[in-house]
CSV table of C-alpha atoms in Angstrom, one decimal:
chain,number,residue,atom,x,y,z
A,10,MET,CA,-31.4,-5.2,27.6
A,11,GLY,CA,-30.5,-8.0,30.2
A,12,ARG,CA,-27.4,-8.4,31.6
A,13,ALA,CA,-26.5,-12.0,30.1
A,14,VAL,CA,-26.6,-10.5,26.6
A,15,THR,CA,-25.2,-7.0,26.8
A,16,PRO,CA,-22.6,-7.0,24.3
A,17,ARG,CA,-20.1,-4.7,25.8
A,18,GLY,CA,-16.3,-4.8,24.2
A,19,LEU,CA,-16.9,-5.7,20.8
A,20,PRO,CA,-15.3,-4.1,18.0
A,21,CYS,CA,-17.4,-1.9,15.5
A,22,PRO,CA,-17.0,-3.4,12.2
A,23,ALA,CA,-16.9,-0.1,10.6
A,24,CYS,CA,-14.0,1.4,12.2
A,25,GLY,CA,-12.9,-1.0,15.1
A,26,GLY,CA,-14.1,1.5,17.8
A,27,LEU,CA,-16.1,0.3,21.3
A,28,LEU,CA,-19.7,-0.8,20.4
A,29,LEU,CA,-21.8,0.4,23.0
A,30,PRO,CA,-25.6,-0.8,23.7
A,31,ILE,CA,-28.6,1.5,22.9
A,32,PRO,CA,-31.0,1.4,25.5
A,33,GLY,CA,-34.6,0.2,24.5
A,34,GLY,CA,-33.5,-2.2,22.6
A,35,SER,CA,-34.8,-5.9,22.2
A,36,PRO,CA,-33.2,-8.1,24.5
A,37,ASP,CA,-33.0,-11.1,21.4
A,38,ARG,CA,-31.6,-8.6,18.9
A,39,PRO,CA,-30.1,-5.6,20.5
A,40,ARG,CA,-28.8,-2.7,19.0
A,41,LEU,CA,-25.1,-0.9,19.1
A,42,ALA,CA,-23.7,2.3,18.3
A,43,CYS,CA,-20.3,3.0,17.8
A,44,ALA,CA,-18.5,5.4,20.5
A,45,GLY,CA,-16.0,6.5,17.2
A,46,CYS,CA,-18.0,6.7,14.0
A,47,GLY,CA,-21.5,6.5,15.2
A,48,GLU,CA,-22.7,4.2,13.1
A,49,SER,CA,-25.7,1.8,14.6
A,50,PHE,CA,-25.6,-2.2,14.3
A,51,ARG,CA,-27.9,-4.6,15.0
A,52,ALA,CA,-26.8,-7.7,16.6
A,53,ARG,CA,-27.8,-11.3,16.9
A,54,ARG,CA,-26.9,-14.0,19.8
A,55,ARG,CA,-24.6,-16.8,19.6
A,56,GLY,CA,-24.0,-19.2,21.9
A,57,ASP,CA,-20.2,-20.1,23.0
A,58,PRO,CA,-18.9,-23.6,24.4
A,59,ALA,CA,-20.1,-23.0,28.2
A,60,GLY,CA,-23.7,-21.8,26.8
A,61,ALA,CA,-23.4,-18.7,27.8
A,62,PRO,CA,-25.1,-16.0,25.0
A,63,VAL,CA,-23.0,-13.4,23.3
A,64,ALA,CA,-23.9,-10.6,20.9
A,65,VAL,CA,-21.9,-10.5,17.8
A,66,PRO,CA,-22.4,-7.6,15.4
A,67,ILE,CA,-23.3,-8.4,12.1
A,68,GLY,CA,-22.9,-6.2,8.9
A,69,HIS,CA,-24.1,-2.7,8.0
A,70,LEU,CA,-25.1,-0.7,5.1
A,71,GLY,CA,-23.1,1.9,5.9
A,72,LEU,CA,-20.1,0.5,4.8
A,73,VAL,CA,-22.0,-0.4,1.0
A,74,TRP,CA,-22.8,2.9,1.1
A,75,ARG,CA,-19.0,4.0,1.9
A,76,GLY,CA,-17.6,1.9,-1.1
A,77,LEU,CA,-20.2,3.2,-3.4
A,78,VAL,CA,-19.1,7.1,-2.6
A,79,LEU,CA,-15.4,6.0,-2.9
A,80,ARG,CA,-15.8,4.3,-6.3
A,81,GLY,CA,-17.9,7.3,-7.4
A,82,LEU,CA,-15.1,9.7,-6.1
A,83,GLU,CA,-12.7,8.4,-8.4
A,84,ILE,CA,-14.8,8.9,-11.3
A,85,PHE,CA,-15.7,12.3,-10.3
A,86,TYR,CA,-12.1,13.2,-9.6
A,87,ARG,CA,-11.0,12.0,-13.2
A,88,LEU,CA,-13.7,14.2,-14.7
A,89,GLY,CA,-12.9,17.0,-12.7
A,90,LEU,CA,-9.4,17.0,-13.3
A,91,CYS,CA,-10.5,17.0,-17.1
A,92,LEU,CA,-12.7,19.6,-17.2
A,93,GLY,CA,-10.5,21.9,-14.7
A,94,GLY,CA,-7.7,21.3,-17.1
A,95,LEU,CA,-9.6,22.3,-19.8
A,96,VAL,CA,-10.4,25.7,-18.4
A,97,LEU,CA,-7.4,26.5,-17.0
A,98,PHE,CA,-5.7,25.9,-20.6
A,99,ALA,CA,-8.2,28.1,-22.1
A,100,CYS,CA,-7.5,31.0,-19.3
A,101,GLY,CA,-3.9,30.8,-20.3
A,102,GLY,CA,-2.4,27.5,-19.1
A,103,PHE,CA,-1.6,26.9,-22.7
A,104,ILE,CA,1.3,29.3,-22.3
A,105,PRO,CA,3.6,26.9,-19.4
A,106,VAL,CA,2.3,23.9,-21.3
A,107,LEU,CA,3.7,25.1,-24.8
A,108,GLY,CA,6.7,26.3,-23.1
A,109,ALA,CA,7.2,22.7,-21.6
A,110,TRP,CA,6.2,21.2,-25.0
A,111,LEU,CA,8.9,23.3,-26.8
A,112,ARG,CA,11.6,21.8,-24.3
A,113,ASP,CA,10.4,18.2,-24.8
A,114,GLU,CA,9.8,18.0,-21.1
A,115,ILE,CA,6.0,16.4,-22.1
A,116,ASP,CA,3.9,14.5,-24.8
A,117,THR,CA,0.9,13.8,-23.1
A,118,TRP,CA,-2.3,15.4,-21.8
A,119,SER,CA,-1.4,14.2,-18.2
A,120,GLY,CA,2.1,16.2,-18.6
A,121,ALA,CA,-0.3,18.9,-19.6
A,122,VAL,CA,-2.6,18.9,-16.5
A,123,GLU,CA,1.0,18.6,-14.1
A,124,VAL,CA,2.5,21.7,-15.5
A,125,MET,CA,-0.8,23.4,-14.9
A,126,GLY,CA,-0.6,22.2,-11.0
A,127,GLY,CA,-2.7,19.1,-11.6
A,128,VAL,CA,-2.5,15.5,-10.2
A,129,PRO,CA,-2.8,12.9,-12.8
A,130,VAL,CA,-3.2,9.1,-10.9
A,131,VAL,CA,-2.6,5.9,-12.6
A,132,ALA,CA,-3.9,3.2,-10.5
A,133,ASP,CA,-4.6,0.6,-12.5
A,134,ALA,CA,-1.9,-2.0,-13.5
A,135,ALA,CA,-2.3,-4.0,-16.9
A,136,HIS,CA,-1.6,-7.2,-14.9
A,137,ALA,CA,-1.5,-7.7,-11.1
A,138,ASP,CA,0.6,-10.6,-11.4
A,139,ALA,CA,3.9,-9.6,-10.1
A,140,ASP,CA,6.8,-12.0,-9.6
A,141,LEU,CA,5.0,-13.7,-6.6
A,142,GLY,CA,6.1,-17.1,-6.9
A,143,PRO,CA,5.7,-20.2,-8.7
A,144,VAL,CA,2.2,-21.9,-9.7
A,145,LEU,CA,1.4,-24.9,-7.4
A,146,ALA,CA,0.5,-27.8,-9.9
A,147,ARG,CA,-2.5,-30.1,-7.8
A,148,ALA,CA,0.0,-32.7,-7.8
A,149,ASP,CA,2.7,-30.9,-6.0
A,150,ALA,CA,0.1,-30.1,-3.5
A,151,THR,CA,-3.2,-32.2,-3.3
A,152,PRO,CA,-3.9,-31.8,0.5
A,153,LEU,CA,-3.5,-28.2,0.1
A,154,PHE,CA,-5.7,-27.8,-2.6
A,155,GLU,CA,-8.3,-30.0,-1.0
A,156,VAL,CA,-8.3,-27.6,1.9
A,157,VAL,CA,-8.7,-24.5,-0.2
A,158,ALA,CA,-11.8,-26.4,-1.7
A,159,ASP,CA,-13.3,-27.4,1.4
A,160,VAL,CA,-13.0,-23.7,2.8
A,161,SER,CA,-14.3,-22.0,-0.3
A,162,ARG,CA,-17.4,-24.8,0.2
A,163,GLN,CA,-18.1,-23.6,3.2
A,164,LEU,CA,-17.9,-20.0,2.4
A,165,GLY,CA,-20.2,-20.0,-0.6
A,166,ALA,CA,-17.3,-19.4,-2.8
A,167,ARG,CA,-15.5,-20.2,-5.9
A,168,PRO,CA,-12.1,-21.3,-5.4
A,169,PRO,CA,-9.4,-19.5,-6.8
A,170,ARG,CA,-8.3,-20.2,-10.3
A,171,GLU,CA,-4.2,-20.2,-9.2
A,172,LEU,CA,-2.5,-21.4,-6.2
A,173,ARG,CA,1.0,-20.0,-5.6
A,174,LEU,CA,3.7,-20.4,-3.0
A,175,THR,CA,5.4,-17.6,-2.5
A,176,TYR,CA,8.7,-16.4,-0.6
A,177,LEU,CA,7.5,-14.1,2.5
A,178,PRO,CA,5.2,-15.2,5.5
A,179,CYS,CA,2.1,-14.1,4.1
A,180,CYS,CA,-1.1,-15.5,2.5
A,181,GLY,CA,-3.7,-13.2,0.4
A,182,VAL,CA,-5.7,-13.3,-2.6
A,183,LEU,CA,-5.0,-11.1,-6.0
A,184,ALA,CA,-7.8,-10.5,-8.3
A,185,TRP,CA,-7.2,-8.8,-11.9
A,186,ARG,CA,-9.8,-8.8,-14.5
A,187,ARG,CA,-11.5,-12.7,-14.6
A,188,SER,CA,-8.2,-14.3,-12.8
A,189,GLU,CA,-7.9,-14.7,-9.0
A,190,ALA,CA,-4.8,-16.2,-7.2
A,191,MET,CA,-4.4,-17.3,-3.7
A,192,VAL,CA,-0.6,-16.8,-2.7
A,193,VAL,CA,0.4,-18.9,0.8
A,194,GLY,CA,4.0,-18.1,1.8
A,195,LEU,CA,5.9,-21.2,2.1
A,196,PRO,CA,7.5,-20.2,6.0
A,197,LEU,CA,3.5,-20.1,7.4
A,198,LEU,CA,3.4,-23.7,6.3
A,199,ASP,CA,6.1,-24.5,8.9
A,200,VAL,CA,4.7,-22.6,11.6
A,201,LEU,CA,0.9,-23.3,11.6
A,202,ASP,CA,-1.2,-26.8,11.9
A,203,VAL,CA,-3.6,-27.6,9.4
A,204,GLY,CA,-6.3,-26.3,11.6
A,205,GLU,CA,-5.1,-22.8,11.8
A,206,LEU,CA,-4.2,-22.9,7.9
A,207,ARG,CA,-8.2,-23.2,7.7
A,208,ALA,CA,-8.4,-20.0,9.6
A,209,MET,CA,-5.9,-18.4,7.3
A,210,LEU,CA,-7.3,-19.5,4.2
A,211,ALA,CA,-10.8,-18.6,5.4
A,212,HIS,CA,-9.7,-15.2,6.2
A,213,GLU,CA,-8.4,-14.6,2.9
A,214,LEU,CA,-10.8,-16.4,0.9
A,215,SER,CA,-13.9,-14.1,2.6
A,216,HIS,CA,-12.1,-11.1,1.1
A,217,LEU,CA,-12.0,-12.7,-2.2
A,218,ALA,CA,-15.9,-13.9,-1.7
A,219,ASN,CA,-17.3,-10.4,-0.7
A,220,GLY,CA,-15.0,-8.4,-3.6
A,221,ASP,CA,-12.7,-6.8,-1.2
A,222,ALA,CA,-9.9,-8.2,-3.7
A,223,THR,CA,-11.4,-6.5,-7.0
A,224,ARG,CA,-13.5,-3.4,-6.6
A,225,ALA,CA,-12.4,-3.1,-2.6
A,226,ALA,CA,-8.8,-3.1,-4.1
A,227,ALA,CA,-9.1,-0.9,-6.8
A,228,SER,CA,-10.7,2.3,-5.0
A,229,ALA,CA,-7.5,1.5,-2.2
A,230,ARG,CA,-5.0,1.5,-5.2
A,231,PHE,CA,-7.1,4.8,-6.0
A,232,VAL,CA,-6.6,6.3,-2.8
A,233,GLU,CA,-2.7,5.4,-2.4
A,234,ALA,CA,-1.8,6.7,-5.8
A,235,LEU,CA,-3.3,9.7,-5.2
A,236,GLY,CA,-1.6,10.5,-1.9
A,237,ARG,CA,1.5,9.0,-3.7
A,238,SER,CA,1.2,11.6,-6.3
A,239,LEU,CA,0.4,14.3,-4.0
A,240,ARG,CA,3.5,13.7,-2.1
A,241,SER,CA,5.8,13.5,-4.9
A,242,GLY,CA,6.8,16.8,-7.3
A,243,GLY,CA,7.2,19.3,-4.7
A,244,PRO,CA,4.5,21.4,-3.3
A,245,ARG,CA,1.9,21.7,-6.0
A,246,ARG,CA,-0.5,25.0,-6.0
A,247,GLY,CA,-4.0,26.2,-8.0
A,248,PRO,CA,-7.0,24.9,-8.3
A,249,LEU,CA,-6.5,21.5,-9.6
A,250,ALA,CA,-3.9,20.9,-7.0
A,251,ALA,CA,-6.5,22.2,-4.3
A,252,TRP,CA,-9.2,19.8,-6.0
A,253,ALA,CA,-6.4,16.8,-5.6
A,254,ARG,CA,-6.1,17.3,-1.9
A,255,ALA,CA,-9.8,17.9,-1.0
A,256,CYS,CA,-10.8,14.4,-2.7
A,257,HIS,CA,-7.6,12.7,-1.1
A,258,ARG,CA,-9.0,14.0,2.4
A,259,LEU,CA,-12.6,12.7,1.5
A,260,ALA,CA,-11.1,9.4,-0.2
A,261,SER,CA,-8.9,8.8,3.2
A,262,ARG,CA,-11.7,9.7,5.4
A,263,LEU,CA,-14.5,6.6,3.5
A,264,ILE,CA,-11.4,4.2,2.7
A,265,GLY,CA,-10.7,3.7,6.5
A,266,PRO,CA,-13.6,2.6,8.0
A,267,ILE,CA,-14.1,-0.1,4.6
A,268,ALA,CA,-10.8,-1.3,5.1
A,269,LEU,CA,-11.6,-2.1,9.0
A,270,GLY,CA,-15.2,-3.6,8.1
A,271,GLN,CA,-13.4,-6.1,5.7
A,272,GLU,CA,-11.0,-7.1,8.3
A,273,VAL,CA,-13.6,-7.6,11.0
A,274,ARG,CA,-15.9,-9.5,8.6
A,275,ALA,CA,-13.0,-11.7,7.4
A,276,ASP,CA,-12.2,-12.5,11.2
A,277,ARG,CA,-15.4,-13.5,11.5
A,278,ALA,CA,-15.4,-16.0,8.7
A,279,ALA,CA,-12.3,-17.4,9.7
A,280,ALA,CA,-13.7,-18.2,13.3
A,281,THR,CA,-16.7,-19.4,12.1
A,282,VAL,CA,-14.7,-21.7,9.7
A,283,ALA,CA,-12.0,-22.9,11.9
A,284,GLY,CA,-13.1,-21.9,15.6
A,285,GLY,CA,-12.4,-19.5,17.6
A,286,THR,CA,-9.4,-20.4,19.1
A,287,ALA,CA,-7.5,-21.5,15.9
A,288,ALA,CA,-8.7,-18.2,14.3
A,289,ALA,CA,-6.8,-16.6,17.4
A,290,SER,CA,-3.8,-18.7,17.1
A,291,ALA,CA,-3.4,-18.5,13.6
A,292,LEU,CA,-3.3,-14.9,13.9
A,293,VAL,CA,-0.8,-14.6,16.7
A,294,LYS,CA,1.7,-17.0,15.3
A,295,VAL,CA,1.9,-14.8,11.4
A,296,ALA,CA,2.2,-11.5,14.0
A,297,ILE,CA,5.3,-13.2,15.4
A,298,VAL,CA,6.8,-15.2,12.5
A,299,GLN,CA,6.4,-12.0,9.6
A,300,PRO,CA,9.1,-10.1,11.8
A,301,LEU,CA,11.0,-13.0,13.0
A,302,PHE,CA,11.2,-14.2,9.1
A,303,ARG,CA,13.0,-10.6,8.0
A,304,GLU,CA,15.2,-11.1,10.8
A,305,VAL,CA,16.6,-14.3,9.8
A,306,LEU,CA,16.5,-12.9,6.2
A,307,ALA,CA,18.6,-9.9,7.0
A,308,TYR,CA,21.5,-12.0,8.5
A,309,TYR,CA,21.0,-15.2,6.6
A,310,ASP,CA,24.1,-15.3,3.8
A,311,PRO,CA,23.3,-17.2,0.9
A,312,ASP,CA,26.9,-17.4,-0.3
A,313,ARG,CA,28.2,-19.5,2.9
A,314,PRO,CA,28.2,-22.7,1.3
A,315,ASP,CA,27.8,-24.6,4.8
A,316,LEU,CA,24.3,-23.2,5.2
A,317,PRO,CA,21.6,-24.8,3.6
A,318,ASP,CA,18.7,-22.8,1.6
A,319,LEU,CA,17.0,-19.9,3.4
A,320,TYR,CA,13.8,-21.8,4.0
A,321,SER,CA,15.2,-25.3,5.4
A,322,PHE,CA,17.4,-23.1,7.6
A,323,PHE,CA,14.3,-21.1,8.8
A,324,ARG,CA,12.5,-24.2,9.0
A,325,ALA,CA,15.4,-25.5,11.8
A,326,PHE,CA,16.1,-22.4,13.5
A,327,TRP,CA,11.9,-22.2,14.4
A,328,HIS,CA,11.6,-25.4,15.3
A,329,ARG,CA,14.6,-25.1,17.6
A,330,LEU,CA,13.8,-22.0,19.5
A,331,PRO,CA,12.5,-22.4,22.7
A,332,GLU,CA,8.9,-22.5,24.2
A,333,GLN,CA,9.6,-19.8,27.0
A,334,SER,CA,10.9,-17.5,23.7
A,335,LYS,CA,7.6,-18.1,21.8
A,336,ALA,CA,5.9,-17.6,24.9
A,337,ALA,CA,7.5,-14.5,25.4
A,338,MET,CA,6.7,-13.4,21.8
A,339,ARG,CA,3.4,-13.6,22.3
A,340,GLY,CA,3.1,-12.2,25.5
A,341,ASN,CA,4.7,-9.4,24.3
A,342,LEU,CA,2.1,-8.8,21.1
A,343,ILE,CA,-0.8,-9.4,23.8
A,344,ALA,CA,0.7,-6.9,26.4
A,345,PRO,CA,3.5,-4.8,25.0
A,346,ALA,CA,6.0,-3.4,27.2
A,347,GLN,CA,5.3,0.0,28.9
A,348,GLY,CA,6.2,2.8,26.5
A,349,VAL,CA,6.1,0.2,23.3
A,350,ALA,CA,3.4,0.9,21.0
A,351,PRO,CA,2.3,-2.7,19.4
A,352,ASP,CA,2.6,-2.9,15.6
A,353,SER,CA,-1.0,-2.9,14.9
A,354,ALA,CA,-1.6,0.7,16.2
A,355,ASP,CA,0.2,2.1,13.4
A,356,ASP,CA,-1.6,0.2,11.0
A,357,PRO,CA,-4.8,2.1,10.1
A,358,THR,CA,-6.2,-0.9,8.2
A,359,HIS,CA,-6.4,-3.4,10.7
A,360,PRO,CA,-8.0,-3.3,14.2
A,361,PRO,CA,-5.3,-3.3,17.1
A,362,LEU,CA,-5.0,-7.2,17.6
A,363,ILE,CA,-6.2,-7.5,21.4
A,364,ASP,CA,-9.5,-6.0,19.4
A,365,ARG,CA,-9.4,-8.7,17.1
A,366,LEU,CA,-8.5,-11.2,19.9
A,367,ARG,CA,-10.8,-10.6,21.9
A,368,LEU,CA,-13.3,-10.8,18.6
A,369,LEU,CA,-12.2,-14.2,17.7
A,370,GLN,CA,-12.4,-15.9,21.2
A,371,THR,CA,-16.2,-14.9,21.4
A,372,TYR,CA,-17.1,-17.8,18.9
A,373,PRO,CA,-16.9,-21.5,19.5
A,374,ASP,CA,-14.6,-24.1,18.6
A,375,THR,CA,-15.7,-26.3,15.8
A,376,PRO,CA,-15.5,-30.5,15.8
A,377,GLY,CA,-12.3,-30.9,14.2
A,378,SER,CA,-10.5,-34.0,13.4
A,379,GLU,CA,-6.9,-35.4,14.1
A,380,ALA,CA,-5.7,-33.7,11.0
A,381,ASP,CA,-6.4,-30.4,12.1
A,382,HIS,CA,-3.5,-30.7,14.5
A,383,ALA,CA,-0.9,-31.8,11.7
A,384,PRO,CA,1.8,-29.6,10.5
A,385,ALA,CA,0.6,-27.5,7.5
A,386,ALA,CA,3.8,-28.4,5.9
A,387,LEU,CA,1.9,-32.1,5.1
A,388,THR,CA,-0.5,-30.3,2.7
A,389,ILE,CA,2.5,-29.7,0.0
A,390,GLY,CA,4.2,-32.6,-1.2
A,391,ASP,CA,8.3,-32.1,-1.4
A,392,ALA,CA,8.8,-29.1,0.8
A,393,GLU,CA,12.5,-29.4,0.7
A,394,ALA,CA,12.3,-29.5,-3.3
A,395,LEU,CA,9.8,-26.3,-3.3
A,396,GLY,CA,12.2,-24.4,-0.6
A,397,GLN,CA,15.0,-25.3,-2.6
A,398,MET,CA,13.2,-24.0,-5.9
A,399,LEU,CA,12.1,-20.6,-4.1
A,400,HIS,CA,15.7,-19.9,-2.0
A,401,ASN,CA,17.0,-19.9,-5.9
A,402,ARG,CA,14.7,-17.8,-7.2
A,403,LEU,CA,14.9,-15.4,-4.4
A,404,PHE,CA,18.5,-15.3,-4.7
A,405,SER,CA,19.0,-15.4,-8.4
A,406,LEU,CA,21.5,-18.0,-8.4
A,407,PRO,CA,23.0,-18.7,-12.1
A,408,ALA,CA,21.5,-21.7,-14.0
A,409,VAL,CA,23.8,-24.4,-14.7
A,410,GLU,CA,24.8,-24.2,-18.3
A,411,PRO,CA,24.5,-27.9,-20.6
A,412,THR,CA,27.4,-28.8,-21.9
A,413,VAL,CA,28.0,-28.1,-25.6
A,414,TYR,CA,30.3,-30.5,-27.5
A,415,HIS,CA,32.0,-29.7,-30.6
A,416,ARG,CA,33.5,-31.6,-33.6
A,417,ALA,CA,37.2,-32.0,-33.1
A,418,GLY,CA,38.7,-29.2,-34.9
A,419,SER,CA,36.3,-27.0,-35.2
């Protein structure tokens, strides 16, 4: 294998670990092995702006099999819980169940299973739409709708049916039944430019196009709900509790590599659509602005009449922040202070930030236009009015009641 195409230092799409070359592979399509999970991958060659060939890992069927096993595990767990509950009930479990029923402590089969030591799981919501923020009409943000449609077309995906403007500096996709929605945080539009916005949208739309927001999200909710049920209600004993702990351990081992692989795949989609520099810049800015907005929100007083609404206040704060402070925050993200672990180290579903940036920078920049350097806030219509509306919703300001006229003497 030639030294020019040896893909050293690339993160594993399965677990985020280090990929190492396997001796004896083809120079054009080398094979890689992960030092962490042991998965093997093929690589394809890709040219960077300087013309040097770079090997980039592509997907592996191991993630597909993990997803299938995880979805089957949920069915298997519920079936085992039902059959095990029936056996325990017939072998004497009916005595504590009957006592709890006479005391009006239970009235469902899941309650009876819980009395016998089982861990029932309710992971699916009837509707995944909570109070995410207002639905944007096309007339409110025509350029933003056009950017979403263009990025979806490049990814070969269908644009989401709804586009929502939400309160926090986040971006994501939700899918339930036959509906899909993309949420874009208003504070992010004040921070990113259009090119970085395209990278962020491509990352999230990749999750939607590959089913990460549907099938994989349902599996993640099951694992999270099972773990939450095990942690609540005190210590649990018996065969049903042991069954729940065993299934949760297996599901946790499966869901980690799946989540990491999804994030690496979405990062590659963002870099392919918007270019490596824009994708890396968007990633860093989002990582900076999220804790910064939380701090602004903690100290903001909505009852002070001399302050503007929260989003105008944050916009002014961000644009007045010295460039030296922003550069220092970027440096702390990439190379944190000694003895301080980076935030991403505590997140098992995302690779470390430095590994994600290393992967993104292997991609060349795409030929952009002058519009890509414009502020992303220009993709929505009246940012001030939308910010005031979100402010009123967030702090539940009372609506102005209309005047009621009465006849004289009534």
